[in-house]
Short mmCIF file of C-alpha atoms in Angstrom, two decimals:
data_model
loop_
_atom_site.label_atom_id
_atom_site.label_comp_id
_atom_site.label_asym_id
_atom_site.label_seq_id
_atom_site.Cartn_x
_atom_site.Cartn_y
_atom_site.Cartn_z
CA MET A 293 -24.25 19.17 26.93
CA ASP A 294 -27.09 18.74 23.99
CA PHE A 295 -26.82 16.37 20.95
CA ARG A 296 -25.89 19.12 18.70
CA ALA A 297 -23.05 20.37 21.19
CA ARG A 298 -21.62 16.95 21.57
CA VAL A 299 -21.97 16.36 17.47
CA GLY A 300 -20.16 19.62 16.99
CA LEU A 301 -17.63 18.75 19.74
CA ALA A 302 -16.53 15.32 17.84
CA CYS A 303 -16.13 17.51 14.26
CA VAL A 304 -13.72 19.48 15.54
CA LEU A 305 -12.05 17.27 17.66
CA LEU A 306 -12.12 14.82 14.00
CA GLY A 307 -11.11 17.75 12.51
CA CYS A 308 -8.00 18.24 14.58
CA PHE A 309 -6.74 14.66 14.45
CA LEU A 310 -6.97 14.40 10.74
CA GLY A 311 -5.22 17.90 10.64
CA GLY A 312 -2.58 16.28 13.17
CA MET A 313 -1.99 13.40 10.60
CA VAL A 314 -1.67 15.33 7.48
CA VAL A 315 1.02 17.48 9.43
CA LEU A 316 2.69 14.04 10.51
CA ASP A 317 3.12 13.37 7.05
CA GLN A 318 4.45 16.22 5.68
CA SER A 319 6.87 16.72 8.69
CA GLY A 320 7.63 12.44 8.98
CA GLU A 321 10.68 12.62 7.47
CA VAL A 322 12.16 15.18 9.69
CA LEU A 323 10.52 13.61 12.82
CA PHE A 324 11.35 9.91 12.09
CA PRO A 325 14.31 9.75 10.65
CA PRO A 326 16.15 6.41 9.22
CA GLY A 327 17.77 4.83 12.35
CA SER A 328 20.88 2.48 11.71
CA LEU A 329 21.34 0.73 8.36
CA GLU A 330 21.79 -2.99 8.75
CA ILE A 331 23.36 -4.56 5.24
CA THR A 332 22.26 -8.27 5.56
CA PRO A 333 25.76 -10.11 4.42
CA GLY A 334 25.63 -11.14 1.07
CA THR A 335 24.79 -10.43 -2.32
CA LEU A 336 21.66 -11.33 -4.00
CA ILE A 337 23.08 -10.95 -7.74
CA ASP A 338 26.38 -9.81 -9.12
CA GLN A 339 25.95 -9.23 -12.57
CA VAL A 340 27.51 -8.18 -15.77
CA PHE A 341 25.15 -6.97 -18.76
CA SER A 342 26.22 -5.56 -22.25
CA LYS A 343 24.74 -4.06 -24.84
CA ALA A 344 23.17 -7.41 -26.20
CA GLY A 345 20.79 -7.27 -22.87
CA PHE A 346 18.75 -4.35 -24.98
CA GLN A 347 16.32 -6.79 -26.19
CA TYR A 348 13.39 -4.09 -26.50
CA GLY A 349 13.49 -0.97 -28.29
CA PRO A 350 13.35 1.72 -29.74
CA GLN A 351 10.25 2.89 -27.90
CA ILE A 352 8.68 5.54 -26.35
CA TRP A 353 7.27 4.13 -23.08
CA ARG A 354 7.74 1.70 -20.29
CA PRO A 355 4.76 -0.64 -19.45
CA GLY A 356 1.95 0.11 -17.46
CA TYR A 357 -1.76 -0.32 -17.25
CA ASP A 358 -1.82 3.12 -19.75
CA PRO A 359 1.99 3.17 -21.36
CA LEU A 360 4.04 4.94 -18.85
CA GLY A 361 6.84 7.64 -19.93
CA ILE A 362 10.30 6.51 -19.29
CA GLU A 363 11.91 9.92 -18.53
CA PRO A 364 11.26 10.46 -14.61
CA GLY A 365 8.50 12.86 -14.10
CA GLN A 366 7.24 12.70 -17.85
CA GLY A 367 4.44 11.19 -20.08
CA VAL A 368 5.34 9.52 -23.04
CA ILE A 369 7.20 11.91 -25.02
CA ASP A 370 6.88 11.02 -28.76
CA ASN A 371 9.76 11.86 -30.39
CA GLU A 372 11.82 9.71 -28.14
CA THR A 373 13.40 6.31 -28.32
CA TRP A 374 14.53 3.96 -25.93
CA TYR A 375 16.08 0.85 -25.28
CA LEU A 376 14.85 -1.81 -22.89
CA MET A 377 16.71 -4.09 -20.37
CA PHE A 378 14.78 -6.20 -17.78
CA ILE A 379 17.06 -7.31 -14.91
CA ASP A 380 15.80 -9.75 -12.54
CA LEU A 381 17.31 -8.09 -9.15
CA ASN A 382 16.76 -11.55 -7.04
CA ALA A 383 15.50 -9.27 -4.08
CA THR A 384 12.87 -7.83 -2.46
CA PRO A 385 12.29 -4.89 0.46
CA VAL A 386 10.63 -6.92 2.63
CA SER A 387 12.11 -9.74 5.25
CA GLY A 388 11.11 -11.98 7.28
CA ASP A 389 8.19 -14.07 8.05
CA PRO A 390 6.18 -13.29 5.40
CA ASN A 391 3.12 -13.00 7.35
CA VAL A 392 4.85 -10.16 9.73
CA LYS A 393 6.45 -8.33 6.73
CA LYS A 394 9.47 -6.51 7.97
CA LEU A 395 10.50 -3.79 5.41
CA GLY A 396 13.61 -2.93 4.37
CA SER A 397 14.91 -2.25 1.62
CA VAL A 398 17.13 -3.14 -1.63
CA ARG A 399 20.19 -1.09 -1.86
CA ILE A 400 21.68 -1.39 -5.95
CA THR A 401 25.46 -1.07 -6.64
CA TYR A 402 25.94 0.08 -10.46
CA ASN A 403 29.05 0.52 -12.94
CA VAL A 404 28.93 1.70 -15.98
CA SER A 405 31.18 2.12 -18.48
CA ASP A 406 31.11 3.25 -22.20
CA LEU A 407 27.54 4.74 -21.71
CA SER A 408 26.82 7.00 -24.24
CA GLY A 409 23.78 9.56 -23.42
CA ARG A 410 20.83 8.88 -20.55
CA ALA A 411 20.00 5.93 -18.71
CA ALA A 412 17.07 5.59 -16.53
CA PHE A 413 16.58 3.41 -13.86
CA HIS A 414 12.82 2.04 -13.39
CA THR A 415 11.17 -0.34 -11.02
CA TYR A 416 8.97 -3.41 -11.22
CA GLY A 417 7.80 -5.63 -7.95
CA LEU A 418 6.12 -8.94 -9.36
CA THR A 419 3.52 -9.51 -7.27
CA THR A 420 1.07 -12.77 -6.69
CA GLY A 421 -2.78 -13.59 -7.54
CA THR A 422 -4.74 -10.17 -8.58
CA VAL A 423 -2.48 -7.53 -7.24
CA PRO A 424 -1.00 -5.68 -9.58
CA THR A 425 2.35 -5.28 -10.23
CA ARG A 426 3.99 -2.65 -9.07
CA THR A 427 6.54 -0.15 -10.24
CA ASN A 428 7.68 3.64 -9.00
CA ARG A 429 5.35 6.24 -9.86
CA GLN A 430 6.49 7.97 -13.15
CA THR A 431 4.51 11.47 -12.57
CA GLY A 432 2.77 13.27 -10.10
CA TYR A 433 3.11 13.18 -6.02
CA ASN A 434 5.95 10.99 -4.83
CA HIS A 435 7.04 10.40 -8.75
CA CYS A 436 11.07 9.66 -8.71
CA GLY A 437 13.66 7.77 -11.12
CA PHE A 438 17.23 8.06 -11.36
CA VAL A 439 18.95 8.71 -14.15
CA VAL A 440 22.97 8.16 -15.47
CA VAL A 441 24.41 10.28 -17.81
CA GLY A 442 26.99 9.02 -20.17
CA ASP A 443 29.47 11.14 -22.50
CA ALA A 444 30.59 8.16 -24.27
CA PRO A 445 29.86 8.23 -28.33
CA ALA A 446 26.63 5.92 -29.54
CA GLY A 447 26.70 2.88 -31.25
CA SER A 448 25.75 2.26 -34.74
CA SER A 449 22.98 0.07 -33.48
CA MET A 450 20.81 -2.10 -31.40
CA PRO A 451 20.92 -5.55 -33.07
CA ALA A 452 19.43 -7.75 -30.36
CA ALA A 453 16.67 -5.25 -29.59
CA THR A 454 12.56 -5.24 -31.45
CA SER A 455 9.91 -3.13 -29.65
CA LEU A 456 7.42 -4.61 -27.08
CA SER A 457 4.33 -4.42 -28.38
CA LEU A 458 1.36 -2.78 -26.49
CA SER A 459 -0.68 -5.32 -25.03
CA PRO A 460 -4.53 -4.76 -24.73
CA THR A 461 -5.10 -7.10 -21.80
CA HIS A 462 -2.19 -4.74 -20.23
CA GLN A 463 -0.49 -7.58 -19.11
CA TYR A 464 3.41 -7.94 -20.40
CA ARG A 465 5.58 -11.20 -20.77
CA VAL A 466 9.02 -10.03 -20.59
CA ALA A 467 12.56 -11.37 -21.24
CA VAL A 468 14.81 -10.55 -18.73
CA SER A 469 18.78 -10.38 -19.60
CA ASN A 470 20.39 -11.88 -16.42
CA ASN A 471 22.61 -15.29 -16.95
CA GLN A 472 20.46 -17.89 -16.20
CA GLN A 473 22.78 -19.48 -13.70
CA ALA A 474 21.34 -22.34 -11.49
CA ASP A 475 22.95 -20.81 -8.40
CA TYR A 476 20.71 -17.96 -8.18
CA ALA A 477 17.29 -19.69 -6.70
CA GLY A 478 14.20 -18.94 -9.24
CA MET A 479 16.41 -17.21 -12.20
CA THR A 480 16.45 -20.08 -14.82
CA ALA A 481 12.83 -18.43 -15.73
CA THR A 482 13.89 -16.07 -18.78
CA THR A 483 10.67 -13.99 -18.35
CA ARG A 484 8.42 -12.77 -16.27
CA THR A 485 5.08 -11.15 -16.61
CA PHE A 486 3.57 -7.56 -15.43
CA THR A 487 0.29 -7.53 -14.91
CA PHE A 488 -2.22 -3.89 -14.14
CA THR A 489 -5.37 -4.63 -13.50
CA GLN A 490 -6.92 -0.83 -13.58
CA PRO A 491 -5.83 2.56 -14.61
CA GLY A 492 -2.81 3.68 -12.24
CA SER A 493 -2.59 0.40 -10.61
CA GLY A 494 0.60 -0.72 -9.37
CA GLN A 495 2.04 2.92 -8.77
CA GLY A 496 3.73 4.67 -5.73
CA ALA A 497 4.52 1.19 -3.67
CA LEU A 498 7.73 1.01 -4.71
CA HIS A 499 10.43 4.43 -4.75
CA ILE A 500 13.77 5.20 -6.31
CA THR A 501 16.30 7.00 -3.79
CA SER A 502 19.56 8.19 -3.71
CA SER A 503 19.57 8.56 0.48
CA LEU A 504 17.25 6.40 2.77
CA ALA A 505 16.47 10.01 4.61
CA LYS A 506 14.33 10.28 1.78
CA PRO A 507 12.30 6.75 1.77
CA ARG A 508 9.10 8.42 -0.99
CA GLY A 509 11.75 8.61 -3.80
CA GLU A 510 13.62 11.16 -5.74
CA VAL A 511 14.11 12.09 -9.25
CA VAL A 512 18.38 11.30 -9.24
CA GLU A 513 20.13 12.89 -12.69
CA THR A 514 23.80 11.71 -12.00
CA PRO A 515 26.60 11.87 -14.35
CA GLU A 516 28.50 9.19 -11.94
CA LEU A 517 29.03 5.98 -13.83
CA ASN A 518 29.83 4.13 -10.44
CA GLY A 519 27.40 4.59 -7.69
CA THR A 520 24.47 3.52 -5.17
CA PHE A 521 20.93 4.12 -5.09
CA PHE A 522 17.84 2.21 -2.97
CA VAL A 523 14.75 0.78 -3.74
CA THR A 524 12.27 1.43 -1.31
CA ALA A 525 8.66 0.55 -0.16
CA THR A 526 5.18 1.66 1.18
CA GLY A 527 2.23 -0.22 1.14
CA ASN A 528 0.37 -3.33 1.98
CA ASP A 529 2.58 -5.07 -0.76
CA PRO A 530 5.55 -4.22 -2.61
CA GLY A 531 6.20 -7.51 -4.03
CA ASN A 532 7.48 -10.43 -3.87
CA ASN A 533 10.45 -9.90 -6.54
CA LEU A 534 11.86 -6.95 -8.09
CA ILE A 535 12.97 -6.13 -11.86
CA LEU A 536 15.22 -3.80 -12.71
CA LEU A 537 13.98 -1.36 -16.02
CA LEU A 538 17.60 0.19 -17.57
CA ALA A 539 16.47 2.32 -20.79
CA VAL A 540 18.67 3.89 -22.48
CA ASP A 541 18.14 7.19 -24.74
CA ARG A 542 20.44 5.96 -28.11
CA PRO A 543 22.08 3.04 -29.39
CA GLN A 544 25.02 2.54 -26.56
CA PRO A 545 28.56 1.92 -28.09
CA ASP A 546 30.08 -2.09 -28.23
CA GLY A 547 32.05 -1.33 -25.22
CA PHE A 548 29.00 -1.08 -23.14
CA SER A 549 28.57 -2.67 -20.14
CA LEU A 550 26.51 -2.27 -16.35
CA ARG A 551 27.65 -4.69 -13.58
CA VAL A 552 24.96 -4.78 -11.02
CA ARG A 553 25.01 -5.86 -7.68
CA THR A 554 21.92 -5.92 -5.22
CA GLU A 555 21.60 -6.35 -1.16
CA PHE A 556 19.13 -6.67 1.47
CA VAL A 557 19.19 -3.29 3.93
CA ARG A 558 16.71 -3.91 7.12
CA THR A 559 16.43 -0.78 8.27
CA SER A 560 15.92 -0.19 12.57
CA MET B 143 -33.31 -16.01 45.94
CA ALA B 144 -33.30 -13.08 43.36
CA ILE B 145 -31.74 -14.40 40.00
CA LYS B 146 -28.89 -11.71 38.85
CA LYS B 147 -30.33 -10.73 35.09
CA PRO B 148 -27.49 -10.20 32.78
CA TYR B 149 -26.08 -7.58 31.75
CA PHE B 150 -27.05 -8.59 27.74
CA SER B 151 -30.18 -10.51 27.51
CA LEU B 152 -29.85 -13.53 25.31
CA GLN B 153 -32.13 -11.85 22.02
CA GLU B 154 -28.90 -9.12 22.23
CA ILE B 155 -26.21 -11.47 22.41
CA ALA B 156 -27.80 -13.14 19.27
CA LEU B 157 -27.80 -10.23 17.39
CA LEU B 158 -24.46 -8.79 18.55
CA SER B 159 -23.20 -12.04 17.07
CA LEU B 160 -24.88 -11.97 14.02
CA CYS B 161 -23.66 -8.48 13.72
CA ALA B 162 -19.91 -9.59 14.51
CA ALA B 163 -20.87 -12.67 11.69
CA LEU B 164 -21.50 -10.11 9.61
CA ILE B 165 -18.68 -8.13 9.41
CA VAL B 166 -16.35 -11.27 8.43
CA VAL B 167 -18.91 -12.06 6.01
CA LEU B 168 -18.67 -8.64 4.28
CA ASN B 169 -14.81 -8.59 4.57
CA THR B 170 -14.23 -11.75 2.84
CA THR B 171 -17.41 -11.73 0.34
CA PHE B 172 -16.71 -8.36 -0.57
CA THR B 173 -13.79 -7.36 -2.21
CA LEU B 174 -14.49 -3.71 -4.13
CA PRO B 175 -10.98 -3.20 -6.46
CA LEU B 176 -10.58 0.10 -5.45
CA LYS B 177 -7.33 0.07 -4.03
CA ILE B 178 -7.50 3.29 -1.62
CA PRO B 179 -6.90 2.95 2.18
CA GLY B 180 -9.52 2.53 4.21
CA HIS B 181 -12.10 1.84 1.79
CA THR B 182 -13.27 -1.23 2.92
CA GLY B 183 -14.86 1.00 5.96
CA ILE B 184 -17.58 1.43 3.54
CA TYR B 185 -19.09 -1.90 4.83
CA TRP B 186 -16.81 -2.65 7.88
CA VAL B 187 -18.73 0.06 9.94
CA VAL B 188 -21.92 -0.38 9.63
CA PRO B 189 -22.92 -3.51 11.63
CA VAL B 190 -21.09 -1.86 14.68
CA ILE B 191 -22.83 0.86 14.79
CA ILE B 192 -26.61 -0.78 13.65
CA GLY B 193 -26.18 -3.46 16.50
CA VAL B 194 -24.64 -0.43 18.80
CA GLY B 195 -28.01 1.67 17.62
CA ILE B 196 -29.66 -1.21 18.38
CA VAL B 197 -28.61 -2.74 22.03
CA LYS B 198 -28.24 0.79 23.58
CA LYS B 199 -25.89 -0.74 25.64
CA PRO B 200 -22.23 0.27 26.92
CA GLY B 201 -20.29 -2.77 25.64
CA ALA B 202 -22.29 -3.19 22.71
CA GLY B 203 -19.62 -2.02 20.44
CA THR B 204 -16.84 -3.73 22.46
CA PHE B 205 -19.08 -7.37 22.19
CA ILE B 206 -19.03 -6.84 18.41
CA GLY B 207 -15.78 -6.18 18.21
CA LEU B 208 -14.24 -8.98 20.46
CA ILE B 209 -16.47 -11.28 18.75
CA SER B 210 -15.74 -10.20 15.13
CA GLY B 211 -11.90 -9.81 16.04
CA ILE B 212 -11.94 -13.83 17.37
CA LEU B 213 -13.65 -14.80 13.98
CA ALA B 214 -10.84 -12.63 12.05
CA THR B 215 -8.26 -14.26 13.52
CA LEU B 216 -9.66 -17.96 13.82
CA PHE B 217 -10.47 -17.15 9.52
CA GLY B 218 -6.61 -15.49 9.23
CA LEU B 219 -8.53 -12.51 7.34
CA ASN B 220 -5.66 -10.59 7.22
CA THR B 221 -1.82 -10.79 7.97
CA LEU B 222 -2.06 -9.84 11.62
CA HIS B 223 -3.51 -12.54 12.85
CA ILE B 224 -4.35 -12.54 16.36
CA PHE B 225 -3.07 -8.90 16.62
CA ASN B 226 -6.61 -8.29 14.56
CA LEU B 227 -8.44 -8.07 17.67
CA PHE B 228 -6.90 -5.50 18.90
CA ILE B 229 -8.62 -4.19 15.36
CA TYR B 230 -11.67 -5.07 16.06
CA LEU B 231 -11.78 -4.08 19.25
CA ALA B 232 -10.57 -0.65 18.78
CA LEU B 233 -13.16 -0.22 16.14
CA GLY B 234 -16.04 -1.57 18.29
CA GLY B 235 -14.89 0.35 21.44
CA ILE B 236 -14.48 4.14 19.42
CA ILE B 237 -18.26 3.32 18.14
CA ASP B 238 -19.28 2.07 21.81
CA ILE B 239 -18.02 5.29 23.50
CA LEU B 240 -19.75 7.49 20.09
CA GLY B 241 -22.69 5.77 21.32
CA PHE B 242 -22.89 6.48 24.61
CA LEU B 243 -22.03 10.34 24.30
CA PHE B 244 -24.75 10.64 21.59
CA PHE B 245 -27.36 9.34 23.68
CA TYR B 246 -27.88 6.53 21.17
CA ARG B 247 -29.14 8.54 18.83
CA LEU B 248 -26.89 6.80 15.56
CA ASP B 249 -29.89 7.08 13.48
CA HIS B 250 -28.74 10.76 12.98
CA PRO B 251 -26.96 10.61 9.78
CA ALA B 252 -24.22 13.28 11.71
CA ALA B 253 -23.75 10.72 14.44
CA GLY B 254 -23.98 7.88 12.06
CA PHE B 255 -21.19 9.58 10.21
CA ILE B 256 -18.85 10.63 12.56
CA ALA B 257 -19.32 7.23 14.76
CA GLY B 258 -18.27 5.49 11.24
CA ALA B 259 -15.23 7.83 10.21
CA ALA B 260 -14.19 7.80 13.87
CA GLY B 261 -15.07 3.76 14.19
CA ASN B 262 -12.41 3.87 11.16
CA LEU B 263 -9.85 5.86 11.97
CA ALA B 264 -9.71 3.77 14.94
CA LYS B 265 -8.72 0.95 13.12
CA MET B 266 -6.00 2.88 11.10
CA VAL B 267 -4.55 3.75 14.29
CA VAL B 268 -4.01 0.86 15.82
CA ASN B 269 -3.64 -1.13 12.74
CA PHE B 270 -0.37 1.40 11.70
CA SER B 271 0.35 0.92 15.81
CA LEU B 272 0.87 -2.59 15.59
CA GLN B 273 2.62 -2.37 12.41
CA THR B 274 5.34 -0.37 14.28
CA PHE B 275 5.32 -2.80 17.12
CA LEU B 276 5.98 -5.68 15.05
CA GLY B 277 9.31 -3.96 13.74
CA ILE B 278 8.44 -1.53 10.44
CA PRO B 279 9.95 1.68 11.00
CA ALA B 280 7.71 4.38 11.80
CA ALA B 281 9.65 6.68 8.97
CA PHE B 282 7.61 4.29 6.81
CA ILE B 283 4.08 4.47 8.44
CA VAL B 284 3.93 7.99 8.74
CA ILE B 285 4.04 8.16 4.65
CA GLY B 286 1.29 9.07 2.99
CA ILE B 287 -0.45 8.70 6.43
CA GLY B 288 -2.66 12.31 5.98
CA THR B 289 -4.04 10.98 2.88
CA ALA B 290 -4.91 7.37 4.47
CA SER B 291 -6.40 9.50 7.49
CA ILE B 292 -8.35 11.34 5.21
CA THR B 293 -9.95 8.47 2.95
CA HIS B 294 -10.35 6.12 6.15
CA PHE B 295 -12.39 9.41 7.30
CA ILE B 296 -14.73 9.77 4.32
CA PHE B 297 -14.57 5.97 3.59
CA GLY B 298 -15.94 5.51 7.48
CA GLY B 299 -18.24 8.47 7.68
CA VAL B 300 -20.05 6.99 4.59
CA GLY B 301 -20.34 3.57 5.84
CA GLY B 302 -21.37 5.46 8.94
CA LEU B 303 -24.43 7.40 7.09
CA VAL B 304 -25.84 3.99 5.38
CA ALA B 305 -26.14 2.38 9.18
CA ALA B 306 -27.55 5.65 10.41
CA LEU B 307 -30.29 5.57 7.04
CA VAL B 308 -30.83 1.95 7.97
CA LEU B 309 -31.47 2.86 11.78
CA ALA B 310 -33.41 5.39 11.01
CA ARG B 311 -35.55 3.13 8.55
CA LEU B 312 -35.94 0.69 10.93
CA LEU B 313 -37.12 3.51 13.92
CA LYS B 314 -39.56 4.40 11.54
CA ALA B 315 -40.90 0.86 10.77
CA GLY B 316 -41.12 0.04 14.54
CA VAL B 317 -38.80 -2.73 14.14
CA ILE B 318 -37.05 -0.59 17.11
CA THR B 319 -37.69 2.05 19.31
CA ARG B 320 -35.70 5.08 20.03
CA ASP B 321 -36.01 4.90 23.76
CA LYS B 322 -36.51 1.67 25.67
CA THR B 323 -39.84 1.12 27.32
#
């Protein structure tokens, strides 16, 4: 076989390999369904948040390199107003030896009462060094988010909230609304820092899903005020701590409350 | 008594070892902020292809892979530690095989592109296999594997193209020859 024929054959074989990988990518969820799930004993946080936890807003965006929209799948929408609350989940979807990473997921159990309008959940993964802060993809391929819709009457105001300022350095220092309890290791600091290094950076490493059969994430909208969802991770570095963003699209009544519990789920 | 001639001459071993060291140096000094899977292949495959293209002996790529794998393990270049060896061996081994199949004409742009792309893809496959072996569920590994394959292919191919151009210039300048004399 001469040189040209060998080059041609190698091109064909490489093309077949690439095609096979694309097919594997598309059918991976069917071919490799998640195995048994094992919830690691122990709740990572179990805290209740009130209306006073909404420390930011009204605003139309959430932090990213460029401002991200809040409604899953949508960009920044001018005529919306959202109030934001950041919650340290004291959890990461990675466990085990940090040098031999074992991916799992974080199960978030929520109970909301007196919710008015839409509440959108997003997540951020805090990183170290030059690695950009992770977050779930807002728009485009594999975008995801979790929305709960309530029917309580709207409140009159959100006195604790002030608008978050756009940062020219693409770095945001946000206050978390957790109770600062000493029994949660590393939870005594009141702020967390998000760093975004380039357009689109950090998106796509974390996913929000209601079922681990869809680890790429999905957009879920539900009227269930009590439920669970998962934060899954793909990619090389999903971050070492998760921050949950809860955004509501109108002032909440005084009786609003949100209970959040987090657990690590190992997938085998 | 006839002295058995070693498979690689001293000069060849020195050249291959330098190529292996160059891989590690490039990996530590070049940190492109691309955040695209496989982008390091654009410079990772270059020393391997040049080494194989100059020495033109089966095993040259594997030798480079072995030495660079040992160096990468010692310097802790990524989180796989001793398993790095398999990644570098796969990269060198596949370029070795393709160099042999292409009659060591790796200065040809098409051959260089294919060798670079295949080397980078072999690295990806071994990397993913090791991660599966270490316990990451396959369902997570295959997410985005199509896109990752295509980016590995492109960046490895471009690196191979660069190596082919360098080899062609060395041939033209008479630094190396196409056939052994």
